[in-house]
Amino acid sequence: MRTSITYCCFVFSLIALCVRADTEIINFRLPLPPHTTTYPTPDSLVYTISPYETSTLNLTDSSPERWFALDMGNMKGSYKSWTLRASWPGSSPTKITLSPPLSPGYFTLHAAALSPRFPHHPPVLPYIPYMNHLTSFISSLLTIPPPKPKLSDDQFHTPLHLTLEPLLFGFLPYTALPAVGLIILFVTVAGMGVPYVIRGLEWAGNWAQAEDRRRGEGERERVKEE
C-alpha cells in the first residue's frame, strides 16, 4: 500500500511538471439559477459553446472581454454537473475571470494584465585587468534580448482555450477519465509487480551473503593449511 501511494505521488509530480499552462475553472449545475440582468448589450458579439467543444480565442488589452452562451442541445438531461475550463500559456501572464453561467445560459470571460513586465539588464561582471575582451564576450553571452514586440505594463495578447465538459460523478472532468484510468492501471501493475521485485532483491542479497561466507571459509581453510 505504501509503495502504491509513493508511485501515485510520483506520477502526479510528473504530470505537474508537464503542465505549463494557467487554468481558470468554473463548475456549475443544471438547471441554471435565474437572473434578470445578466444579458449582453444589443451590440455585443455573443459566442456559443457546446458540450465537449473547445473554443480558441485571443484576448487583448483592446478587446479583453467575451460574451458566451451555452448551447447544451440534447445534453441538458444527460448530466447535472458541468465545468468550464479556460487555459492559456504561462508565458502570457494574464488574469482571467470567468463568471458563472446564469439562466438562460449567458456568461462572460474577462482578461486583464496580471503583472508588470520588468526590463532585463545584463549581469555586471567585475573588472579584470587585461581581460576586457573576455568580460565583454561573457556579458554578451549572458545578455538575454528582450521579447519582441515589446508590450507595456497594461498591454497583453493572450491566446486562450475554453472547454465545456460534464463532470462525471459530480467531480471528475470527462477529459480526465483516460489519465485517471492510466494512473489506476500503473498503480495496479506496480502493486502486483513490487512483491516479486522485493523477493528477487532478497534472494540476490541472500545469495551475495552466502558467497561471502563461502569465500571467508575458503580463506580460513587455506590459512590453516599454510
mmCIF file of C-alpha atoms in Angstrom, residues 36-154:
data_model
loop_
_atom_site.group_PDB
_atom_site.id
_atom_site.type_symbol
_atom_site.label_atom_id
_atom_site.label_comp_id
_atom_site.label_asym_id
_atom_site.label_seq_id
_atom_site.Cartn_x
_atom_site.Cartn_y
_atom_site.Cartn_z
ATOM 1 C CA THR A 36 -32.757 39.011 -14.969
ATOM 2 C CA THR A 37 -29.778 41.331 -15.513
ATOM 3 C CA THR A 38 -27.072 39.078 -16.981
ATOM 4 C CA TYR A 39 -27.682 39.795 -20.637
ATOM 5 C CA PRO A 40 -25.299 41.096 -23.301
ATOM 6 C CA THR A 41 -25.868 44.501 -24.799
ATOM 7 C CA PRO A 42 -27.534 44.568 -28.234
ATOM 8 C CA ASP A 43 -24.261 45.414 -29.986
ATOM 9 C CA SER A 44 -22.256 42.659 -28.237
ATOM 10 C CA LEU A 45 -20.904 39.709 -30.187
ATOM 11 C CA VAL A 46 -22.063 36.537 -28.426
ATOM 12 C CA TYR A 47 -20.128 33.304 -28.936
ATOM 13 C CA THR A 48 -21.705 29.902 -28.355
ATOM 14 C CA ILE A 49 -20.051 26.871 -26.811
ATOM 15 C CA SER A 50 -21.374 23.311 -26.825
ATOM 16 C CA PRO A 51 -20.537 20.246 -24.695
ATOM 17 C CA TYR A 52 -17.193 18.588 -25.495
ATOM 18 C CA GLU A 53 -16.223 21.642 -27.546
ATOM 19 C CA THR A 54 -13.053 23.721 -27.166
ATOM 20 C CA SER A 55 -13.202 27.308 -28.390
ATOM 21 C CA THR A 56 -9.970 29.095 -29.275
ATOM 22 C CA LEU A 57 -9.815 32.871 -28.964
ATOM 23 C CA ASN A 58 -7.344 35.712 -28.494
ATOM 24 C CA LEU A 59 -7.792 38.265 -25.721
ATOM 25 C CA THR A 60 -6.023 41.622 -25.907
ATOM 26 C CA ASP A 61 -5.988 44.839 -23.912
ATOM 27 C CA SER A 62 -8.148 46.453 -26.619
ATOM 28 C CA SER A 63 -10.662 43.567 -26.553
ATOM 29 C CA PRO A 64 -10.455 41.990 -23.083
ATOM 30 C CA GLU A 65 -13.997 40.604 -22.718
ATOM 31 C CA ARG A 66 -16.096 37.956 -24.467
ATOM 32 C CA TRP A 67 -19.744 37.065 -24.076
ATOM 33 C CA PHE A 68 -20.716 33.397 -24.343
ATOM 34 C CA ALA A 69 -23.977 31.479 -24.457
ATOM 35 C CA LEU A 70 -24.303 27.816 -23.526
ATOM 36 C CA ASP A 71 -25.697 25.601 -26.273
ATOM 37 C CA MET A 72 -26.446 22.404 -24.364
ATOM 38 C CA GLY A 73 -28.621 20.876 -27.096
ATOM 39 C CA ASN A 74 -29.727 17.355 -26.182
ATOM 40 C CA MET A 75 -27.225 17.135 -23.302
ATOM 41 C CA LYS A 76 -29.344 19.035 -20.771
ATOM 42 C CA GLY A 77 -30.723 15.902 -19.164
ATOM 43 C CA SER A 78 -27.608 13.737 -19.508
ATOM 44 C CA TYR A 79 -25.503 15.338 -16.753
ATOM 45 C CA LYS A 80 -26.320 17.713 -13.920
ATOM 46 C CA SER A 81 -22.785 18.877 -13.118
ATOM 47 C CA TRP A 82 -20.662 20.701 -15.694
ATOM 48 C CA THR A 83 -17.385 22.585 -15.824
ATOM 49 C CA LEU A 84 -15.990 25.448 -17.875
ATOM 50 C CA ARG A 85 -12.194 25.433 -18.129
ATOM 51 C CA ALA A 86 -10.145 28.281 -19.580
ATOM 52 C CA SER A 87 -6.449 27.582 -20.170
ATOM 53 C CA TRP A 88 -3.719 29.827 -21.533
ATOM 54 C CA PRO A 89 0.095 29.602 -21.740
ATOM 55 C CA GLY A 90 2.105 30.505 -18.667
ATOM 56 C CA SER A 91 4.299 32.696 -20.843
ATOM 57 C CA SER A 92 1.375 35.158 -21.082
ATOM 58 C CA PRO A 93 0.822 36.459 -17.516
ATOM 59 C CA THR A 94 -2.868 37.336 -17.586
ATOM 60 C CA LYS A 95 -5.660 37.402 -15.018
ATOM 61 C CA ILE A 96 -8.671 35.556 -16.433
ATOM 62 C CA THR A 97 -12.085 35.838 -14.767
ATOM 63 C CA LEU A 98 -14.963 33.524 -15.658
ATOM 64 C CA SER A 99 -18.432 34.445 -14.457
ATOM 65 C CA PRO A 100 -20.750 31.554 -13.509
ATOM 66 C CA PRO A 101 -23.392 30.857 -16.178
ATOM 67 C CA LEU A 102 -26.859 32.070 -15.269
ATOM 68 C CA SER A 103 -30.205 31.392 -16.898
ATOM 69 C CA PRO A 104 -30.780 31.451 -19.848
ATOM 70 C CA GLY A 105 -27.100 30.485 -20.214
ATOM 71 C CA TYR A 106 -25.041 33.657 -20.634
ATOM 72 C CA PHE A 107 -21.634 34.170 -19.045
ATOM 73 C CA THR A 108 -18.612 36.412 -19.564
ATOM 74 C CA LEU A 109 -14.884 35.875 -19.820
ATOM 75 C CA HIS A 110 -12.716 38.851 -18.874
ATOM 76 C CA ALA A 111 -8.936 39.293 -19.110
ATOM 77 C CA ALA A 112 -6.554 41.800 -17.516
ATOM 78 C CA ALA A 113 -2.786 42.236 -17.282
ATOM 79 C CA LEU A 114 -1.556 40.235 -14.294
ATOM 80 C CA SER A 115 1.847 41.719 -13.510
ATOM 81 C CA PRO A 116 4.128 44.456 -14.853
ATOM 82 C CA ARG A 117 6.942 43.477 -17.148
ATOM 83 C CA PHE A 118 10.426 44.170 -15.875
ATOM 84 C CA PRO A 119 13.260 45.206 -18.183
ATOM 85 C CA HIS A 120 16.179 42.823 -18.430
ATOM 86 C CA HIS A 121 19.633 44.093 -17.565
ATOM 87 C CA PRO A 122 22.814 42.135 -18.301
ATOM 88 C CA PRO A 123 24.826 40.971 -15.280
ATOM 89 C CA VAL A 124 27.662 43.248 -14.202
ATOM 90 C CA LEU A 125 30.968 41.413 -14.224
ATOM 91 C CA PRO A 126 33.915 42.598 -12.089
ATOM 92 C CA TYR A 127 36.740 44.430 -13.808
ATOM 93 C CA ILE A 128 39.709 42.179 -14.531
ATOM 94 C CA PRO A 129 42.930 43.861 -15.710
ATOM 95 C CA TYR A 130 43.922 42.988 -19.285
ATOM 96 C CA MET A 131 40.746 40.897 -19.664
ATOM 97 C CA ASN A 132 38.335 43.455 -21.117
ATOM 98 C CA HIS A 133 37.697 41.418 -24.263
ATOM 99 C CA LEU A 134 36.899 38.296 -22.246
ATOM 100 C CA THR A 135 34.489 40.042 -19.852
ATOM 101 C CA SER A 136 32.673 41.794 -22.702
ATOM 102 C CA PHE A 137 32.338 38.479 -24.541
ATOM 103 C CA ILE A 138 30.908 36.742 -21.449
ATOM 104 C CA SER A 139 28.489 39.639 -20.883
ATOM 105 C CA SER A 140 27.221 39.310 -24.443
ATOM 106 C CA LEU A 141 26.572 35.600 -23.883
ATOM 107 C CA LEU A 142 24.682 36.207 -20.628
ATOM 108 C CA THR A 143 22.544 39.004 -22.034
ATOM 109 C CA ILE A 144 19.042 37.833 -22.937
ATOM 110 C CA PRO A 145 17.405 40.009 -25.600
ATOM 111 C CA PRO A 146 14.004 41.426 -24.627
ATOM 112 C CA PRO A 147 10.939 39.841 -26.261
ATOM 113 C CA LYS A 148 9.614 41.410 -29.429
ATOM 114 C CA PRO A 149 7.306 43.179 -29.858
ATOM 115 C CA LYS A 150 7.681 44.896 -26.508
ATOM 116 C CA LEU A 151 4.434 45.443 -24.594
ATOM 117 C CA SER A 152 3.776 47.996 -21.901
ATOM 118 C CA ASP A 153 2.572 47.037 -18.427
ATOM 119 C CA ASP A 154 -1.121 47.362 -19.304
#
